[in-house]
Every structure is written in C-alpha cells, then in structure tokens.
CSV table of C-alpha atoms and ligand atoms in Angstrom, one decimal:
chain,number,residue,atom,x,y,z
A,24,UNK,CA,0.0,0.0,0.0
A,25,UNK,CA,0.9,3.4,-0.9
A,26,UNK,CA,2.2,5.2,2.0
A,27,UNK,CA,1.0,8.5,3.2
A,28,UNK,CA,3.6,10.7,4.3
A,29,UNK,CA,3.3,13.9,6.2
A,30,UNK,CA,6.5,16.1,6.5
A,31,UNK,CA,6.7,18.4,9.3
A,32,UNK,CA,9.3,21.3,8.6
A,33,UNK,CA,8.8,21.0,5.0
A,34,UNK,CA,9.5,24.7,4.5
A,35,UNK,CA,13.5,24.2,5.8
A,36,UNK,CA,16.7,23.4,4.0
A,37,UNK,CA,16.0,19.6,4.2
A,38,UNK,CA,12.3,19.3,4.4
A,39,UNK,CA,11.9,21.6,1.0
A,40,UNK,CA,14.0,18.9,-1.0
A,41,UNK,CA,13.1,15.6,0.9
A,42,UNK,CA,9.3,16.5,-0.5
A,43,UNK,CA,10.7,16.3,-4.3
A,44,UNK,CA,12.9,13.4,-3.4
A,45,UNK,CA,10.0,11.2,-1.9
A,46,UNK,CA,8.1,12.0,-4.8
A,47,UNK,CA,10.4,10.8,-7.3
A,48,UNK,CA,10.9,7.6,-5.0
A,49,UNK,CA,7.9,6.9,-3.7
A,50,UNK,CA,5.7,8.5,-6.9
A,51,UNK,CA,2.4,7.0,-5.6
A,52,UNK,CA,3.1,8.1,-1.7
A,53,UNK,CA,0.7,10.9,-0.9
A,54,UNK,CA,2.6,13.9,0.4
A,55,UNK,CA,1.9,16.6,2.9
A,56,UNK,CA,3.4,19.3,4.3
A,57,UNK,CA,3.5,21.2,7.6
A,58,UNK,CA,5.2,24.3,8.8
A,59,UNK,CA,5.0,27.4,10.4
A,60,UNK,CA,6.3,29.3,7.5
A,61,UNK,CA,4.2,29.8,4.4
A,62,UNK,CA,3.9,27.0,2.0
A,63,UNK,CA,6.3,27.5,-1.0
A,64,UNK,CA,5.7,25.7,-4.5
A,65,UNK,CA,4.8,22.0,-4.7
A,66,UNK,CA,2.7,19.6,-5.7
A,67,UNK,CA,1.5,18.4,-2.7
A,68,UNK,CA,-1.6,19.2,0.4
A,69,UNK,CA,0.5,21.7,3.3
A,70,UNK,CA,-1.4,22.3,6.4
A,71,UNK,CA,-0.2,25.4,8.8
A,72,UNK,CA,1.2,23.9,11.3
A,73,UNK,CA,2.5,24.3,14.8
A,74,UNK,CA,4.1,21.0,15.7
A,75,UNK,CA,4.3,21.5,19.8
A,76,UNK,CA,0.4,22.0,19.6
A,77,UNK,CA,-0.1,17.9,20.3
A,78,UNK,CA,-4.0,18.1,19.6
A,79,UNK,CA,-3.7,19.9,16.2
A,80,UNK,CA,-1.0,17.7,15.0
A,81,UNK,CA,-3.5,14.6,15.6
A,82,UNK,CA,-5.7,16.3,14.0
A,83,UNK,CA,-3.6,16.7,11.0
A,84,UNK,CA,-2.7,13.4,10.8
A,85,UNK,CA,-6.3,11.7,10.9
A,86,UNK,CA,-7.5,14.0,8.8
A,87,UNK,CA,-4.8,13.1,6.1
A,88,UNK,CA,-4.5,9.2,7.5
A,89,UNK,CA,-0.9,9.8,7.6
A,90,UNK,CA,1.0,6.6,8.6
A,91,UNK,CA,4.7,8.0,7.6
A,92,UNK,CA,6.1,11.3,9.4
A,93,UNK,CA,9.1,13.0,8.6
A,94,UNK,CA,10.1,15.3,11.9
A,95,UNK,CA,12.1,17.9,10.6
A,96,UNK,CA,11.2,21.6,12.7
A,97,UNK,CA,13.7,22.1,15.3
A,98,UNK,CA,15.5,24.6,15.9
A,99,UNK,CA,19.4,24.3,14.9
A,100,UNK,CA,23.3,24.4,16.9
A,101,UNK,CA,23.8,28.5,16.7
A,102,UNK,CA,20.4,29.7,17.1
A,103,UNK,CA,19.9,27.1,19.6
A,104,UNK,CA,22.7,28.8,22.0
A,105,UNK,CA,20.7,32.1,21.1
A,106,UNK,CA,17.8,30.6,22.0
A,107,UNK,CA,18.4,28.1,24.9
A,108,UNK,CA,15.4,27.3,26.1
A,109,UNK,CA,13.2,27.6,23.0
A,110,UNK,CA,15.4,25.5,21.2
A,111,UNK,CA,15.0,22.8,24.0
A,112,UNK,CA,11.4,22.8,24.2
A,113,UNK,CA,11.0,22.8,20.6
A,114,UNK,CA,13.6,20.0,19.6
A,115,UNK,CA,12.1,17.8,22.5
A,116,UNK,CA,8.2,18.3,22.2
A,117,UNK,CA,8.2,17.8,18.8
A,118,UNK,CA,10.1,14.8,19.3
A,119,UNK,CA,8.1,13.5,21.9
A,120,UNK,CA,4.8,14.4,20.4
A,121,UNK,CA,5.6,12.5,17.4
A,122,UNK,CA,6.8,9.3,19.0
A,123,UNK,CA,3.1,9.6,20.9
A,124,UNK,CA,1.0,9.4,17.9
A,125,UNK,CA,3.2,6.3,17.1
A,126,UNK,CA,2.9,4.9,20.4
A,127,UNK,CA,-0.8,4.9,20.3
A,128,UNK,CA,-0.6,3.3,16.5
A,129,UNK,CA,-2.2,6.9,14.6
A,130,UNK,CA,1.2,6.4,12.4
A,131,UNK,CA,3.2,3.4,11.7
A,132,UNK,CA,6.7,4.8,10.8
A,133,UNK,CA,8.8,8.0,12.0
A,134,UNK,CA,12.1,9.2,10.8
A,135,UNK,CA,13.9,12.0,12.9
A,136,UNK,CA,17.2,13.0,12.5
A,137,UNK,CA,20.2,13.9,14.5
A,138,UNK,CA,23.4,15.5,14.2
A,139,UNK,CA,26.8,15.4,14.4
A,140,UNK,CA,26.7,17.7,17.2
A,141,UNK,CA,25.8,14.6,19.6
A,142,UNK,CA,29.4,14.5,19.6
A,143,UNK,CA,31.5,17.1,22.0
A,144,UNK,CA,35.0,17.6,23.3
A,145,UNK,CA,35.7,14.4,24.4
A,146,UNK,CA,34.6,12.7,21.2
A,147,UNK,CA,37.9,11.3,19.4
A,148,UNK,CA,38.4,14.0,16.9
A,149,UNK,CA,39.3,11.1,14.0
A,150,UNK,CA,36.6,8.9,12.6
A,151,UNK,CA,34.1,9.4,15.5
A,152,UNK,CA,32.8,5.9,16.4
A,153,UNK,CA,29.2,4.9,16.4
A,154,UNK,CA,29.4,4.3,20.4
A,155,UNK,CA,31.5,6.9,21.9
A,156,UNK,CA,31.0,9.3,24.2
A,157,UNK,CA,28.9,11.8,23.8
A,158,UNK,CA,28.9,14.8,25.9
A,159,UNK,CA,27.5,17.6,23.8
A,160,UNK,CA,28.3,21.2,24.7
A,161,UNK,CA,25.4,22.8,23.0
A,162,UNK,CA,22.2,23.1,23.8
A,163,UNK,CA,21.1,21.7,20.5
A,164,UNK,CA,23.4,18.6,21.0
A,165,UNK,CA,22.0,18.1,24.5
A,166,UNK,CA,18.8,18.0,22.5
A,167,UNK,CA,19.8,15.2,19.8
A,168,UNK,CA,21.2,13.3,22.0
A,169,UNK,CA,18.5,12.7,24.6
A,170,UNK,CA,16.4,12.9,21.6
A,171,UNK,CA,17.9,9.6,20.1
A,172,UNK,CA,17.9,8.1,23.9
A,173,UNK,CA,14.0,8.8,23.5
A,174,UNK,CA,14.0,7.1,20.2
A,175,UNK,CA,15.4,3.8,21.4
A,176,UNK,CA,13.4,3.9,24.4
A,177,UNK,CA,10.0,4.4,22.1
A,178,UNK,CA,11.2,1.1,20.1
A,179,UNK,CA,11.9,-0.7,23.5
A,180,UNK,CA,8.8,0.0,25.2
A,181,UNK,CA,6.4,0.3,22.5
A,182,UNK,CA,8.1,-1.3,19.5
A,183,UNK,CA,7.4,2.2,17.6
A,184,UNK,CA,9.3,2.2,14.3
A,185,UNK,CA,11.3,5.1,14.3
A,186,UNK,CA,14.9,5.5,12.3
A,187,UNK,CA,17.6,8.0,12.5
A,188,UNK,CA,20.3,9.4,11.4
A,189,UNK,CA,23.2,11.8,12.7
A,190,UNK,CA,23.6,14.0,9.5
A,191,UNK,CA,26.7,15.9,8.7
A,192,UNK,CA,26.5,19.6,7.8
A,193,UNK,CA,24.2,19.4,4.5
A,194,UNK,CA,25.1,21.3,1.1
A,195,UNK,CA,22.4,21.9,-1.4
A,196,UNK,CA,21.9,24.3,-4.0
A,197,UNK,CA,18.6,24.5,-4.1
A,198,UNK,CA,17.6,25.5,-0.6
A,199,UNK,CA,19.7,27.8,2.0
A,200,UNK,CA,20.7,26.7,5.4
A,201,UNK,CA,19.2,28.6,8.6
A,202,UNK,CA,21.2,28.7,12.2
A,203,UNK,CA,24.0,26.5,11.9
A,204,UNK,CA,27.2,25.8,12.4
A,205,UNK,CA,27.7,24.7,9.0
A,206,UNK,CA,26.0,26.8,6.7
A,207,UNK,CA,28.8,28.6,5.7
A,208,UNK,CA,29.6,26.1,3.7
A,209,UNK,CA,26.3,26.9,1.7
A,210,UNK,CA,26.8,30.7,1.3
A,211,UNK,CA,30.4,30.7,0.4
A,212,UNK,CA,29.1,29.0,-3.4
A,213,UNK,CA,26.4,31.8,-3.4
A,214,UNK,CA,29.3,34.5,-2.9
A,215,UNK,CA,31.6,32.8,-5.2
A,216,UNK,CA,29.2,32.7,-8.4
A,217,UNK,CA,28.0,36.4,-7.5
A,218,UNK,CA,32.2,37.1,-8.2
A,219,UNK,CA,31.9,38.4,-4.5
A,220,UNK,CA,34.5,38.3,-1.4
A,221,UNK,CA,33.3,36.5,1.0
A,222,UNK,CA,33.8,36.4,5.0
A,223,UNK,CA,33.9,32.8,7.0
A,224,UNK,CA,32.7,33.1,10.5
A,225,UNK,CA,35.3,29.8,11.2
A,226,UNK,CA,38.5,29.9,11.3
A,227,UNK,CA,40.8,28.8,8.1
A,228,UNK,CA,41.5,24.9,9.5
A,229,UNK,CA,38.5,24.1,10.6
A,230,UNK,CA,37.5,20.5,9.6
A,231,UNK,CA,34.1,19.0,10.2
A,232,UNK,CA,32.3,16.2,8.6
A,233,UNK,CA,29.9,17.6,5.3
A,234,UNK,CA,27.8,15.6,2.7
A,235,UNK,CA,25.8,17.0,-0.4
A,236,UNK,CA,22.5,16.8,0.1
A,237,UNK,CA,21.4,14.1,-2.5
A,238,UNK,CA,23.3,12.0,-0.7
A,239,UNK,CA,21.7,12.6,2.8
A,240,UNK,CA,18.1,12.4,1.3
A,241,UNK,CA,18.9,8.9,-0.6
A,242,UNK,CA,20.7,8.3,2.5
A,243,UNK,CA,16.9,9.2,4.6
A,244,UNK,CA,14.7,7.5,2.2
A,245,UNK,CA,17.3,3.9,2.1
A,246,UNK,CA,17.1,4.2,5.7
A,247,UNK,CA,13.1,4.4,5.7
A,248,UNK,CA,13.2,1.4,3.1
A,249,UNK,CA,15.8,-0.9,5.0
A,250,UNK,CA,14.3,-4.8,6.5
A,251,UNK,CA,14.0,-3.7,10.1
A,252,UNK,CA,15.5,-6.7,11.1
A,253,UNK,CA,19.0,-5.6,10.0
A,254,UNK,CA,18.9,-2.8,12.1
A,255,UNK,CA,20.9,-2.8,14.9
A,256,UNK,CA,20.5,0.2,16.5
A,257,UNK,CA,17.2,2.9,17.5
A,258,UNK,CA,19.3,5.5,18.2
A,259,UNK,CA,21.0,7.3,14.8
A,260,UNK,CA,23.5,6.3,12.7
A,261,UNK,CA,26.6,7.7,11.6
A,262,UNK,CA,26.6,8.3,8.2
A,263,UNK,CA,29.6,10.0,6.3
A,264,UNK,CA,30.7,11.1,2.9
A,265,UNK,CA,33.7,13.9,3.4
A,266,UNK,CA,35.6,16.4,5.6
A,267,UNK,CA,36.6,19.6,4.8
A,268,UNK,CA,37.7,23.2,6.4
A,269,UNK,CA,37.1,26.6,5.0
A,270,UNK,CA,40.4,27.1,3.4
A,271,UNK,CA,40.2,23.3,1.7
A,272,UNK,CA,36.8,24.3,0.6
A,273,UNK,CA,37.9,27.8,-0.6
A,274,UNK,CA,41.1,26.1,-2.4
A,275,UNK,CA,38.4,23.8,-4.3
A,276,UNK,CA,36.3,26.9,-5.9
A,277,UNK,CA,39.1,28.7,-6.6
A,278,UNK,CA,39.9,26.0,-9.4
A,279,UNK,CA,36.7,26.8,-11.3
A,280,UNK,CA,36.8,30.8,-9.6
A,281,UNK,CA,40.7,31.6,-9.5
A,282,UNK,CA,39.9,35.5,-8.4
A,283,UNK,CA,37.4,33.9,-5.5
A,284,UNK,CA,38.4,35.6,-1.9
A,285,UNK,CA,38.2,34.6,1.1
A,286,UNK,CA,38.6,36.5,4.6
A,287,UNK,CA,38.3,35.0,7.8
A,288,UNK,CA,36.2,36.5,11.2
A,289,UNK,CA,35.8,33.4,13.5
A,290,UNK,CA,32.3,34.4,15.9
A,291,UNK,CA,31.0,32.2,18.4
A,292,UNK,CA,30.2,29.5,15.7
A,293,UNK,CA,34.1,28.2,16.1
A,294,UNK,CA,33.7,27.3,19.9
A,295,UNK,CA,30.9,25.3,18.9
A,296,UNK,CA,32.5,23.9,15.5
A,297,UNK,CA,35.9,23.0,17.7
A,298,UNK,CA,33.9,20.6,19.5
A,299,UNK,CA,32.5,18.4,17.0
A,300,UNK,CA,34.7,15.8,15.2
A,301,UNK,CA,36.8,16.2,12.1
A,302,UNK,CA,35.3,12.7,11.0
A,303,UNK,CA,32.8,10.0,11.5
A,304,UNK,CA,33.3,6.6,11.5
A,305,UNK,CA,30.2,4.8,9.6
A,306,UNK,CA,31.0,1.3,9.3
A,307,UNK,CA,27.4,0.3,11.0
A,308,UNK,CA,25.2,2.5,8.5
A,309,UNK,CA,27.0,0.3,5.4
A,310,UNK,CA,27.2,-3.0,7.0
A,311,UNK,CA,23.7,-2.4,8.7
A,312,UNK,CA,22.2,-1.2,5.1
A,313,UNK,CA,24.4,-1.0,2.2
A,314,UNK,CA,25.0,3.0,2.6
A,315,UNK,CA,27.4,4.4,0.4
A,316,UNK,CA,28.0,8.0,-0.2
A,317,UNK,CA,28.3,8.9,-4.2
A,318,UNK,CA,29.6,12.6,-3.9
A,319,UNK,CA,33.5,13.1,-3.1
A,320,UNK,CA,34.3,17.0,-1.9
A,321,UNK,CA,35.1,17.5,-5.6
A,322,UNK,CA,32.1,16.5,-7.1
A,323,UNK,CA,30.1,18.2,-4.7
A,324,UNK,CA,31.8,21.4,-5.8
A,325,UNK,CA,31.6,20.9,-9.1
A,326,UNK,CA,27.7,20.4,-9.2
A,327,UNK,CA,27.3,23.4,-6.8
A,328,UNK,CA,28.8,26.1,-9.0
A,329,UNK,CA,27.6,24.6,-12.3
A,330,UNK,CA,23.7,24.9,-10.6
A,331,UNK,CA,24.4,28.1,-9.1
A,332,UNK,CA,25.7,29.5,-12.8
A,333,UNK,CA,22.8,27.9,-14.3
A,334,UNK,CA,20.3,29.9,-12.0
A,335,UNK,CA,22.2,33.0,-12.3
A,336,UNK,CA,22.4,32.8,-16.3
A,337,UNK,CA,18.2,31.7,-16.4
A,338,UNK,CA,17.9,34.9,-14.2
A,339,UNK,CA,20.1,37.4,-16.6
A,340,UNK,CA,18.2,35.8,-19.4
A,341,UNK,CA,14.5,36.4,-18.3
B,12,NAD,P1,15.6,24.4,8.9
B,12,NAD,O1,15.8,25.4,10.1
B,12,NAD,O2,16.1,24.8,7.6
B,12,NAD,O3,14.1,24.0,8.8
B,12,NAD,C1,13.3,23.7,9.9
B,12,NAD,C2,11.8,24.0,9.5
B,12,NAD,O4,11.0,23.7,10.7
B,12,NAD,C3,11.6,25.5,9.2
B,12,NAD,O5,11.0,25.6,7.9
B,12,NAD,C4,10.8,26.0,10.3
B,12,NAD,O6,9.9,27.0,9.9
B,12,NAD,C5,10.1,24.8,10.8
B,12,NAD,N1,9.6,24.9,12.1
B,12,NAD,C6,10.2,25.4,13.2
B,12,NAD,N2,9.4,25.4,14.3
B,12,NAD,C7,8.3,24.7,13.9
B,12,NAD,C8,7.1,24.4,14.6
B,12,NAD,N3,7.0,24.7,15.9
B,12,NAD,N4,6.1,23.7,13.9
B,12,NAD,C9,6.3,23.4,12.6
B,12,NAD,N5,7.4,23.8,11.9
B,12,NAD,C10,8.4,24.4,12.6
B,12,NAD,O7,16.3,23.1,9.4
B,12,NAD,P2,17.0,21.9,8.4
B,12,NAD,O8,18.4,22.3,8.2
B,12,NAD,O9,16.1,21.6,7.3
B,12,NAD,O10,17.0,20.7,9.5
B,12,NAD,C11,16.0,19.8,9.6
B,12,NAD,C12,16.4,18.8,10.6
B,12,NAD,O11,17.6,18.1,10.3
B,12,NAD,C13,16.6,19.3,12.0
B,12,NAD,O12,16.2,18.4,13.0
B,12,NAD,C14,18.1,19.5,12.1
B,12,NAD,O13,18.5,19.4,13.4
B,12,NAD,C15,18.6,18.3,11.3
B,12,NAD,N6,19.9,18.5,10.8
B,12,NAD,C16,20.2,19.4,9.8
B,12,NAD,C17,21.5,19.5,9.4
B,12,NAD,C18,21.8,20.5,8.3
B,12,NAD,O14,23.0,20.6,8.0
B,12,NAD,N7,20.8,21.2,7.7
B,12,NAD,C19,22.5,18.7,9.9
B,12,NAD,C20,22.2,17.8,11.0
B,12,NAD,C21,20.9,17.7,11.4
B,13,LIG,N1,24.4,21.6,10.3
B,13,LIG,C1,24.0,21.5,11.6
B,13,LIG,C2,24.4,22.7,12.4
B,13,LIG,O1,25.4,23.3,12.0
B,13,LIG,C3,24.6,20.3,12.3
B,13,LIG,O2,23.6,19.6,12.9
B,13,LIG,O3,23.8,23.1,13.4
C-alpha cells in the first residue's frame, strides 16, 4: 500500500527537498506538508502547522490518515545557543509528540534526525565511532542526543518504528541553510558565483564532517526502506561522505573561480565547530544497510557552482 507521508518542517533546508525526493521515489506516496512558515511551490496538500500543539498535530494526521512522518522543525546548533530554552522545548516536544502518535498506533513509521553535534570535546576528533562518548556542549546537541535516547526507548517499550540518522553539515543548491554551524559552507558558493568576497565566521583549518544533500536524502529514504531486522540500533546512525575546512573548501572553488576571496572572522560558531569531530566513523550504517556515499568533496563542488551559474544565467536571461 501506498504510504502517506506527512512532512513536518517542510518549509527548511532539508524538508523543501526531501518532498521532491520522496516523490520521485515513492511517486504514488501521498505527500503533505506542515510548517510554520508559508507553504512555497509543490505539488503536494500543506497544512499550517505548529508541531508543539499535540492536539492539532492529531488532528492533522487523521484528517490526512498519515502513517509515515518525517520530523524535521527544530531549531538548529547556533540559534539554539541564542535561544536556549526555545530551542530545547521545541527539539524535544516535537520529538516527543511525534513518538506519541506512534505509540498509540495513529502512524506506523517515523524518521527523525540527529546531528553530528551529539558528539562534544571528548569525542575522538578522527573517525568518531558509532558508540563513543557523547557529551555535547550545546544546547542543541544536549537535544539530539536525549532525543535519540527517546528514540530507542520508544522502540523498546512500545516497538514504535522510528529511524535515525546523525547528518553531517548538508550542502544543497537548491535550498539555503538557517542557524547552523555549517551553513557557511552553503553561502560561500552563493558569494563565489556572485564574483563576491566573502567572509567565514570559522576559522581557516576548521575541519568537520559535510555531505551534499542528495546523498543525505537517498541516505533518509534507504534508511526508511531498510528490513527492520538488519537494524541494529534505535538510536541514529553515523553516516559519512567527506571532511573539509574553509580554506580546503575555498582552495576547491578557486579552481573553477581563481579571483574567488576569502577572509576569515571566526564568531562564536568556532567554539561550537571545535567541538565536534573532524570525521565520523560509519562502518554500521554500510554493514547495517548498504550505505554508500556517491559525492566526493570534488564533485560536490563541481555540481554546486555549475547549478548556481545555471540559475544565475536563467535569471540574466528572463
Ligand atoms: P531548517 O531550520 O532549515 O528547517 C526547519 C523548519 O522547521 C523550518 O521551515 C521552520 O519554519 C520549521 N519549524 C520550526 N518550528 C516549527 C514548529 N513549531 N512547527 C512546525 N514547523 C516548525 O532546518 P533543516 O536544516 O532543514 O534541518 C531539519 C532537521 O535536520 C533538524 O532536525 C536539524 O537538526 C537536522 N539536521 C540538519 C542539518 C543540516 O546541515 N541542515 C545537519 C544535521 C541535522
Ligand atoms: N548543520 C547543523 C548545524 O550546524 C549540524 O547539525 O547546526
């Protein structure tokens, strides 16, 4: 049977392409959306949403007989330490709301996803294992973490279905990034195909773990698809494509962009970029099922600039 999907934060940097992607995957799910933001173009239902309201999230989902959510809405790593509190309620209501409905069977399936920044100081900076320790030093990694505790608890207690993943920073081209750590490494192409200079809030050296986003949606949707009987954990996998800092990223463009400048203003994003790994270890995620990442740091820049020109170019020309 044709599932029926509802994705809540469909409005974000993820949620706005993980609607195309399902429906090129799934082409017979039924699709809706939820935010708090205004719907922007797709073909698909959106409802207006405020995902800590438990009673009108119900509602949404009988009304649509949803039986697949996609938890997206939270609230990310530096507007989180803006935002402390907000960012804590948000991150774990939603979560816990959610992992309700599916505890008292209204939906069958949940994926919600994690970070990287589960990870803190005492992490092993190299290839972070899958069990390490974890002792986040943001408020939004406090969050994911108890979040993915919550997660294998649900499956324990209740048997709820619900999958995870701890995603790298994400690079996309066709939607922006909004309060993280890593979103420089979206506007930097922006400024680079504009033929402006453009000023990195991390320092020069600063490696952390990236992956382009077609990679982390396939990487969502194999995860959804995967026998549940090869899966070994209910917390959130670490899944991995390639590391970079500012100045190896910068080095890249410049190759396609040799005038391309770069200036460096480290803020209060590098305390919180210092303590996440350089690398992630994830062996379980391909043994556990098949995941392979397709995108090297060189492709990825590549396809970034080309679809950047392109949009530039259709815009000129209209
Ligand atoms: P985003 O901030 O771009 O999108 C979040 C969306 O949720 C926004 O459209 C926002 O309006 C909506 N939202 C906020 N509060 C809401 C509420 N109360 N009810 C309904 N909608 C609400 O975030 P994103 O980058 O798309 O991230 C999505 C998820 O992936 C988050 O859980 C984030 O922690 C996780 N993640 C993202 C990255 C990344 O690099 N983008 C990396 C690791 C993990
Ligand atoms: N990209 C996210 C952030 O920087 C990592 O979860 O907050």
């Amino acid at each position: 049977m044709a599932r029926r999907i509802l994705i809540i934060g469909s409005e974000g940097q993820i949620g706005s392409e993980l609607m195309w992607a399902i429906k090129k995957r799934w082409p017979d799910a039924l699709l809706v959306g939820a935010d708090l933001k205004q719907k922007q173009a797709g073909p698909w239902s959106f409802e207006h949403l405020d995902v800590r309201q438990a009673d009108a999230l119900q509602e949404c989902v009988l009304k649509h007989r949803i039986d697949t959510v996609f938890l997206l809405a939270a609230l990310l790593s530096a507007t989180g330490e803006a935002r402390p509190e907000e960012a804590w309620k948000l991150n774990m209501e939603s979560l816990l709301n959610v992992l309700n409905l599916a505890r008292d069977k209204y939906v069958r399936q949940i994926f919600w996803p994690s970070s990287i920044a589960v990870f803190g100081p005492e992490t092993p900076k190299q290839l972070a294992p899958q069990v390490t320790v974890c002792a986040p030093s943001t408020v939004y990694g406090i969050s994911k973490y108890a979040g993915e505790l919550w997660c294998r608890w649900y499956h324990e207690k209740y048997g709820v279905d619900v999958r995870s993943l701890r995603y790298p920073g994400l690079i996309g081209y066709n939607s922006k990034p909004g309060g993280g750590t890593t979103d420089y490494a979206v506007d930097i192409f922006y400024k680079a195909v504009a033929g402006e200079p453009f000023e990195c809030f991390l320092a020069p050296d600063t490696r952390l773990p990236m992956m382009f986003m077609p990679d982390a949606l396939r990487a969502t949707l194999e995860l959804m698809e995967a026998d549940e009987n090869r899966l070994t954990t209910r917390m959130a996998y670490n899944v991995a494509a390639f590391s970079f800092s500012p100045a190896e990223l910068a080095a890249q463009i410049k190759l396609y962009k040799p005038n391309f400048q770069i200036v460096y203003k480290p803020d209060h994003r590098q305390a919180i970029a210092q303590s996440w790994p350089e690398s992630i270890d994830d062996s379980l995620a391909r043994r556990d099922w098949s995941w392979c990442p397709e995108y090297t740091l060189e492709k990825m820049v590549r396809v970034m600039l080309q679809e950047l020109e392109k949009r530039v170019t259709s815009v000129t020309a209209g």
